[in-house]
Amino acid sequence: MIVTTAQLFKQAYGKYAIGAYNINNLEQTVGLFQGNIRSKAPFIIQISRGARKYSDKRFLEGIIRAADEVFPDAIFAVHLDHGDEETCYDCIKSGFYSSVMIDASHHEFAENIAITKRVVDAAHAKGLSVEAELGQLGGVEEDIVGSVKLTDPDQAVEFVQKSGCDSLAVAIGTSHGAFKFKAEPGKKLGLHFEVVTAIKAKLPGFPMVLHGSSSVPKDEVDRINAAGGKIKDSSGVPEEDLAKAGKMGVCKVNIDTDGRLVWTRVHREFFRDKPEKFDLRDVGVPFMEAYAQMIAGKNEMLGSAGHIDEVRAALAKK
Ligand code: G3H
Ligand code: 13P
Ligand code: ZN
């Protein structure tokens, strides 16, 4: 059942975070639904602009509609990840999405507000909610301390009031990809939870979102490298930090890279161990299972596991 992102946030706020998982193809979608059903978790499917272009946006929409039928117990929202203005309007018009993210955080403050407000007006007119971003996440290959621009809590209040956005992606030290933190002697790594605490105090009840939340497990990367991969100096967000964020008003935690690592590990190991194989379904089956396991594990960690019946009951009351 496709629900609104706002409905999920209302149930989760302050208790747990909803996993927001990027998808690009059929196998990922099947694994995603299996993992969420298995862990009884509500979830968010994210579609990036890259995913919409990878083949054709209509394929993803079709796969999700089919998954909704195949897994009738699933409760999920469909969200545009890192939209520009044009893509947001396209998704709002489509009638398929629950929410959109307008990512105008690279613009200066006033311009970010103006762009976000235009998208909010269009989205609210059609019943969709809008995630916006304030501050800047670290670049994939840059030193996190140098490149990150932490969200300013006072600016966050002004931004939310003036833009009318429904949730805010905050920069607290995470970054996208598999290389999030560069260890340097004497430098303390970690997330800036004081920013989350300050925003929660100034905007009580307002949902925050955490991008760049993959944990980049060492075991996964070691297995990829042992099977021929060359991923060096990777690092991610400790899982306990994400569990903590979920209790502090972070309602949505974005995970993409960890899913890509599962795909890479399964395929590299499969073809290393079975070089005579060439049927794509032979590797697709273990991939879907490994992906489902990863998703179920994430939901346990985020605290969303086991909440599906409670969310269903709350939605039925309306
Ligand atoms: O934050 C970005 C997501 O990981 C999506 O990545 O734009 O390569 O699909 P993508
Ligand atoms: P990761 O690269 O850490 O998985 O972050 C994904 C993300 O933020 C998608 O918007
Ligand atoms: Zn992101």
Tab-separated table of C-alpha atoms and ligand atoms in Angstrom:
chain	number	residue	atom	x	y	z
A	1	MET	CA	0.000	0.000	0.000
A	2	ILE	CA	1.443	3.358	-1.038
A	3	VAL	CA	0.981	5.935	1.737
A	4	THR	CA	2.173	9.489	2.218
A	5	THR	CA	5.575	10.202	3.643
A	6	ALA	CA	3.925	12.527	6.172
A	7	GLN	CA	1.835	9.634	7.525
A	8	LEU	CA	4.971	7.573	8.107
A	9	PHE	CA	6.808	10.443	9.782
A	10	LYS	CA	3.899	11.090	12.119
A	11	GLN	CA	4.122	7.530	13.426
A	12	ALA	CA	7.916	7.436	13.614
A	13	TYR	CA	8.835	10.842	15.040
A	14	GLY	CA	11.064	10.573	18.113
A	15	LYS	CA	10.746	6.781	18.255
A	16	TYR	CA	12.522	5.385	15.210
A	17	ALA	CA	13.686	6.294	11.712
A	18	ILE	CA	12.191	5.010	8.481
A	19	GLY	CA	14.707	3.481	6.055
A	20	ALA	CA	14.710	5.264	2.693
A	21	TYR	CA	16.256	2.976	0.093
A	22	ASN	CA	17.230	3.867	-3.481
A	23	ILE	CA	16.226	1.479	-6.232
A	24	ASN	CA	17.326	1.166	-9.841
A	25	ASN	CA	16.077	-2.189	-11.085
A	26	LEU	CA	13.795	-5.189	-10.615
A	27	GLU	CA	16.072	-7.350	-8.461
A	28	GLN	CA	16.699	-4.522	-6.017
A	29	THR	CA	12.962	-3.835	-5.776
A	30	VAL	CA	12.085	-7.469	-5.074
A	31	GLY	CA	14.834	-7.732	-2.420
A	32	LEU	CA	13.663	-4.451	-0.920
A	33	PHE	CA	10.061	-5.589	-0.523
A	34	GLN	CA	11.104	-9.018	0.791
A	35	GLY	CA	13.399	-7.462	3.400
A	36	ASN	CA	10.752	-5.022	4.597
A	37	ILE	CA	8.016	-7.652	4.770
A	38	ARG	CA	10.344	-10.006	6.625
A	39	SER	CA	11.186	-7.337	9.210
A	40	LYS	CA	7.617	-5.962	9.295
A	41	ALA	CA	8.802	-2.433	8.607
A	42	PRO	CA	7.210	0.535	6.848
A	43	PHE	CA	9.703	2.017	4.380
A	44	ILE	CA	10.390	4.642	1.740
A	45	ILE	CA	11.421	3.857	-1.839
A	46	GLN	CA	13.676	6.539	-3.259
A	47	ILE	CA	14.124	7.219	-6.930
A	48	SER	CA	16.991	9.491	-7.946
A	49	ARG	CA	17.232	11.456	-11.168
A	50	GLY	CA	19.948	9.007	-12.217
A	51	ALA	CA	17.606	6.083	-11.567
A	52	ARG	CA	14.872	7.725	-13.664
A	53	LYS	CA	17.339	8.121	-16.553
A	54	TYR	CA	19.045	4.702	-16.202
A	55	SER	CA	16.454	3.048	-18.417
A	56	ASP	CA	13.192	4.946	-18.411
A	57	LYS	CA	11.318	6.334	-15.405
A	58	ARG	CA	8.194	4.393	-16.464
A	59	PHE	CA	9.930	1.057	-15.858
A	60	LEU	CA	10.567	1.885	-12.200
A	61	GLU	CA	7.011	3.060	-11.724
A	62	GLY	CA	5.726	-0.168	-13.326
A	63	ILE	CA	7.993	-2.351	-11.165
A	64	ILE	CA	6.844	-0.598	-7.987
A	65	ARG	CA	3.161	-0.924	-8.913
A	66	ALA	CA	3.715	-4.643	-9.558
A	67	ALA	CA	5.565	-5.053	-6.242
A	68	ASP	CA	2.633	-3.391	-4.470
A	69	GLU	CA	0.395	-6.131	-5.866
A	70	VAL	CA	2.813	-8.994	-5.236
A	71	PHE	CA	3.442	-7.850	-1.629
A	72	PRO	CA	-0.006	-6.598	-0.511
A	73	ASP	CA	1.121	-6.291	3.131
A	74	ALA	CA	3.849	-3.741	2.358
A	75	ILE	CA	3.391	-0.166	3.571
A	76	PHE	CA	5.606	2.350	1.821
A	77	ALA	CA	5.973	5.835	0.370
A	78	VAL	CA	7.541	6.722	-2.996
A	79	HIS	CA	9.958	9.634	-2.920
A	80	LEU	CA	12.013	11.589	-5.468
A	81	ASP	CA	15.601	11.751	-4.190
A	82	HIS	CA	17.721	14.872	-4.878
A	83	GLY	CA	15.322	16.499	-7.305
A	84	ASP	CA	15.911	19.686	-9.237
A	85	GLU	CA	12.936	21.979	-9.798
A	86	GLU	CA	11.996	20.536	-13.180
A	87	THR	CA	12.083	16.903	-11.975
A	88	CYS	CA	10.064	17.809	-8.866
A	89	TYR	CA	7.321	19.277	-11.066
A	90	ASP	CA	7.372	16.200	-13.287
A	91	CYS	CA	6.946	13.898	-10.271
A	92	ILE	CA	4.244	16.089	-8.719
A	93	LYS	CA	2.342	16.011	-12.014
A	94	SER	CA	2.716	12.239	-12.415
A	95	GLY	CA	0.403	11.453	-9.490
A	96	PHE	CA	2.618	8.504	-8.516
A	97	TYR	CA	4.952	9.986	-5.921
A	98	SER	CA	4.218	10.509	-2.210
A	99	SER	CA	6.853	13.220	-1.764
A	100	VAL	CA	9.714	14.981	-3.497
A	101	MET	CA	13.072	16.306	-2.390
A	102	ILE	CA	14.100	19.655	-3.803
A	103	ASP	CA	17.852	19.863	-3.442
A	104	ALA	CA	18.727	23.527	-3.715
A	105	SER	CA	21.239	23.499	-0.864
A	106	HIS	CA	24.074	24.563	-3.187
A	107	HIS	CA	22.300	27.893	-3.733
A	108	GLU	CA	22.689	30.713	-1.261
A	109	PHE	CA	20.177	30.866	1.591
A	110	ALA	CA	17.545	33.214	0.087
A	111	GLU	CA	17.621	31.449	-3.272
A	112	ASN	CA	17.311	28.038	-1.582
A	113	ILE	CA	14.202	29.339	0.221
A	114	ALA	CA	12.702	30.811	-2.978
A	115	ILE	CA	13.219	27.624	-5.032
A	116	THR	CA	11.967	25.389	-2.218
A	117	LYS	CA	8.878	27.547	-1.724
A	118	ARG	CA	7.924	27.297	-5.411
A	119	VAL	CA	8.155	23.489	-5.207
A	120	VAL	CA	6.250	23.420	-1.893
A	121	ASP	CA	3.390	25.448	-3.393
A	122	ALA	CA	3.113	23.097	-6.371
A	123	ALA	CA	3.441	19.946	-4.237
A	124	HIS	CA	0.975	20.967	-1.535
A	125	ALA	CA	-1.616	21.806	-4.173
A	126	LYS	CA	-1.497	18.115	-5.143
A	127	GLY	CA	-1.186	16.676	-1.611
A	128	LEU	CA	2.527	15.782	-1.750
A	129	SER	CA	5.048	16.728	0.893
A	130	VAL	CA	8.466	18.256	0.291
A	131	GLU	CA	11.894	17.507	1.729
A	132	ALA	CA	14.401	20.337	1.416
A	133	GLU	CA	18.058	20.602	2.358
A	134	LEU	CA	19.986	23.204	4.292
A	135	GLY	CA	23.742	23.029	4.794
A	136	GLN	CA	26.115	20.896	2.787
A	137	LEU	CA	27.163	17.294	3.089
A	138	GLY	CA	30.856	16.481	2.591
A	139	GLY	CA	31.977	15.644	-0.912
A	140	VAL	CA	32.635	12.024	-1.712
A	141	GLU	CA	36.380	12.387	-1.957
A	142	GLU	CA	36.943	15.422	0.117
A	143	ASP	CA	38.032	15.749	3.683
A	144	ILE	CA	34.828	15.890	5.654
A	145	VAL	CA	35.912	18.602	8.074
A	146	GLY	CA	36.971	20.911	5.256
A	147	SER	CA	34.057	20.447	2.903
A	148	VAL	CA	31.011	20.007	5.098
A	149	LYS	CA	28.838	22.987	5.943
A	150	LEU	CA	26.869	21.984	9.018
A	151	THR	CA	23.240	23.113	9.152
A	152	ASP	CA	22.830	26.236	11.246
A	153	PRO	CA	19.894	25.646	13.681
A	154	ASP	CA	18.743	29.296	13.642
A	155	GLN	CA	18.799	29.368	9.864
A	156	ALA	CA	16.867	26.090	9.895
A	157	VAL	CA	13.983	27.750	11.745
A	158	GLU	CA	13.859	30.667	9.303
A	159	PHE	CA	14.204	28.296	6.347
A	160	VAL	CA	11.328	26.053	7.430
A	161	GLN	CA	9.054	29.000	8.227
A	162	LYS	CA	9.716	30.831	4.971
A	163	SER	CA	9.815	27.847	2.595
A	164	GLY	CA	6.957	25.831	4.118
A	165	CYS	CA	8.871	22.553	3.579
A	166	ASP	CA	7.653	19.446	5.412
A	167	SER	CA	10.984	17.883	6.361
A	168	LEU	CA	14.576	19.031	6.362
A	169	ALA	CA	17.731	17.208	5.314
A	170	VAL	CA	20.391	18.328	7.747
A	171	ALA	CA	24.153	18.333	7.341
A	172	ILE	CA	25.714	16.888	10.484
A	173	GLY	CA	28.881	15.327	9.077
A	174	THR	CA	27.669	12.564	6.760
A	175	SER	CA	28.454	12.455	3.050
A	176	HIS	CA	27.385	10.342	0.077
A	177	GLY	CA	29.274	7.301	-1.143
A	178	ALA	CA	31.734	4.819	0.331
A	179	PHE	CA	34.444	7.232	1.485
A	180	LYS	CA	32.860	9.326	4.182
A	181	PHE	CA	35.563	9.960	6.741
A	182	LYS	CA	39.278	10.419	6.285
A	183	ALA	CA	41.149	9.443	9.415
A	184	GLU	CA	43.796	11.948	10.425
A	185	PRO	CA	45.848	11.859	13.595
A	186	GLY	CA	44.270	13.969	16.325
A	187	LYS	CA	41.082	14.628	14.366
A	188	LYS	CA	37.841	13.511	15.962
A	189	LEU	CA	35.517	11.840	13.502
A	190	GLY	CA	31.837	11.420	14.048
A	191	LEU	CA	28.486	13.058	13.602
A	192	HIS	CA	27.468	16.404	15.024
A	193	PHE	CA	24.523	15.353	17.142
A	194	GLU	CA	24.540	18.745	18.828
A	195	VAL	CA	23.085	20.141	15.573
A	196	VAL	CA	20.226	17.616	15.676
A	197	THR	CA	19.579	18.414	19.340
A	198	ALA	CA	19.512	22.164	18.661
A	199	ILE	CA	17.171	21.855	15.664
A	200	LYS	CA	14.857	19.545	17.603
A	201	ALA	CA	14.671	22.105	20.417
A	202	LYS	CA	13.921	24.964	18.033
A	203	LEU	CA	11.539	23.004	15.771
A	204	PRO	CA	9.881	20.440	18.042
A	205	GLY	CA	8.041	17.743	16.114
A	206	PHE	CA	9.565	18.750	12.784
A	207	PRO	CA	10.987	15.736	10.874
A	208	MET	CA	14.677	15.741	10.024
A	209	VAL	CA	16.311	13.622	7.321
A	210	LEU	CA	19.803	12.150	7.198
A	211	HIS	CA	21.470	11.667	3.827
A	212	GLY	CA	24.685	9.752	3.303
A	213	SER	CA	23.817	7.176	5.951
A	214	SER	CA	25.399	4.009	4.607
A	215	SER	CA	27.631	2.209	7.061
A	216	VAL	CA	30.007	0.763	4.427
A	217	PRO	CA	30.616	-2.432	6.453
A	218	LYS	CA	34.285	-3.449	6.520
A	219	ASP	CA	33.382	-7.108	6.084
A	220	GLU	CA	31.465	-6.328	2.886
A	221	VAL	CA	34.326	-4.279	1.437
A	222	ASP	CA	36.896	-6.939	2.422
A	223	ARG	CA	34.852	-9.614	0.631
A	224	ILE	CA	34.575	-7.426	-2.491
A	225	ASN	CA	38.320	-6.839	-2.502
A	226	ALA	CA	39.047	-10.541	-1.899
A	227	ALA	CA	36.965	-11.286	-4.996
A	228	GLY	CA	38.890	-8.880	-7.224
A	229	GLY	CA	37.531	-5.493	-6.168
A	230	LYS	CA	39.694	-2.464	-5.487
A	231	ILE	CA	37.837	-0.350	-2.938
A	232	LYS	CA	40.376	1.403	-0.745
A	233	ASP	CA	40.083	3.534	2.398
A	234	SER	CA	36.304	3.263	2.602
A	235	SER	CA	34.369	4.284	5.705
A	236	GLY	CA	30.754	4.836	6.697
A	237	VAL	CA	28.436	5.934	9.466
A	238	PRO	CA	28.463	3.640	12.526
A	239	GLU	CA	25.097	1.888	12.811
A	240	GLU	CA	24.677	2.890	16.453
A	241	ASP	CA	24.771	6.566	15.385
A	242	LEU	CA	21.818	5.996	13.064
A	243	ALA	CA	19.810	4.236	15.755
A	244	LYS	CA	20.519	7.195	18.041
A	245	ALA	CA	19.456	9.729	15.379
A	246	GLY	CA	16.126	7.947	14.967
A	247	LYS	CA	15.216	8.731	18.555
A	248	MET	CA	16.152	12.402	18.167
A	249	GLY	CA	13.658	13.493	15.498
A	250	VAL	CA	15.460	12.126	12.438
A	251	CYS	CA	12.554	10.349	10.727
A	252	LYS	CA	14.196	9.303	7.451
A	253	VAL	CA	17.607	7.729	6.939
A	254	ASN	CA	18.859	7.455	3.328
A	255	ILE	CA	20.771	4.349	2.305
A	256	ASP	CA	22.020	3.593	-1.192
A	257	THR	CA	25.744	2.795	-1.126
A	258	ASP	CA	25.380	-0.230	1.199
A	259	GLY	CA	22.963	-1.761	-1.319
A	260	ARG	CA	25.455	-1.186	-4.135
A	261	LEU	CA	28.107	-2.954	-2.050
A	262	VAL	CA	25.816	-5.973	-1.578
A	263	TRP	CA	25.277	-6.095	-5.351
A	264	THR	CA	29.026	-5.895	-6.013
A	265	ARG	CA	29.943	-8.515	-3.400
A	266	VAL	CA	27.328	-11.050	-4.557
A	267	HIS	CA	28.198	-10.680	-8.243
A	268	ARG	CA	31.992	-10.699	-7.759
A	269	GLU	CA	31.912	-13.766	-5.501
A	270	PHE	CA	29.417	-15.575	-7.706
A	271	PHE	CA	31.431	-15.233	-10.912
A	272	ARG	CA	34.734	-15.889	-9.132
A	273	ASP	CA	33.382	-19.145	-7.677
A	274	LYS	CA	31.313	-20.229	-10.688
A	275	PRO	CA	33.204	-19.015	-13.759
A	276	GLU	CA	31.279	-21.418	-16.000
A	277	LYS	CA	27.939	-19.648	-15.285
A	278	PHE	CA	26.309	-17.091	-17.570
A	279	ASP	CA	22.585	-17.137	-16.729
A	280	LEU	CA	21.791	-13.788	-15.115
A	281	ARG	CA	19.027	-15.393	-13.048
A	282	ASP	CA	21.537	-17.676	-11.318
A	283	VAL	CA	23.191	-14.640	-9.729
A	284	GLY	CA	19.955	-12.658	-9.454
A	285	VAL	CA	18.462	-15.121	-6.964
A	286	PRO	CA	21.270	-14.882	-4.360
A	287	PHE	CA	21.441	-11.127	-4.907
A	288	MET	CA	17.747	-10.636	-4.095
A	289	GLU	CA	18.162	-12.726	-0.943
A	290	ALA	CA	21.316	-10.886	0.174
A	291	TYR	CA	19.665	-7.531	-0.498
A	292	ALA	CA	16.590	-8.560	1.510
A	293	GLN	CA	18.830	-9.570	4.407
A	294	MET	CA	20.631	-6.238	4.298
A	295	ILE	CA	17.328	-4.315	4.335
A	296	ALA	CA	15.915	-6.360	7.223
A	297	GLY	CA	19.115	-5.749	9.207
A	298	LYS	CA	18.958	-1.995	8.563
A	299	ASN	CA	15.341	-1.863	9.743
A	300	GLU	CA	16.269	-3.650	12.980
A	301	MET	CA	19.004	-1.101	13.549
A	302	LEU	CA	16.828	1.922	12.688
A	303	GLY	CA	14.043	0.667	14.944
A	304	SER	CA	11.426	0.585	12.160
A	305	ALA	CA	11.277	-3.230	12.232
A	306	GLY	CA	8.090	-4.583	13.781
A	307	HIS	CA	6.074	-1.354	13.370
A	308	ILE	CA	4.077	-2.221	10.258
A	309	ASP	CA	0.913	-3.384	12.046
A	310	GLU	CA	0.866	-0.343	14.303
A	311	VAL	CA	1.199	1.946	11.247
A	312	ARG	CA	-1.551	0.011	9.442
A	313	ALA	CA	-3.850	0.370	12.455
A	314	ALA	CA	-3.162	4.112	12.741
A	315	LEU	CA	-3.902	4.613	9.028
A	316	ALA	CA	-7.135	2.602	9.272
A	317	LYS	CA	-8.480	4.934	11.984
A	318	LYS	CA	-8.549	7.919	9.615
B	1	G3H	O1	22.389	10.512	-2.986
B	1	G3H	C1	22.447	9.952	-4.061
B	1	G3H	C2	21.960	8.566	-4.183
B	1	G3H	O2	22.914	7.663	-3.698
B	1	G3H	C3	21.544	8.286	-5.592
B	1	G3H	O3	22.662	8.162	-6.405
B	1	G3H	O4	22.190	9.762	-8.267
B	1	G3H	O5	23.833	7.877	-8.536
B	1	G3H	O6	21.370	7.407	-8.421
B	1	G3H	P1	22.497	8.314	-8.007
B	2	13P	P1	24.765	6.761	0.929
B	2	13P	O1	25.673	7.063	-0.219
B	2	13P	O2	25.499	6.918	2.231
B	2	13P	O3	24.099	5.450	0.824
B	2	13P	O4	23.615	7.893	0.946
B	2	13P	C1	22.486	7.766	0.124
B	2	13P	C2	21.675	9.007	0.056
B	2	13P	O5	21.820	9.943	0.808
B	2	13P	C3	20.634	9.057	-0.975
B	2	13P	O6	19.994	10.310	-1.014
B	3	ZN	ZN	21.333	11.924	-0.535
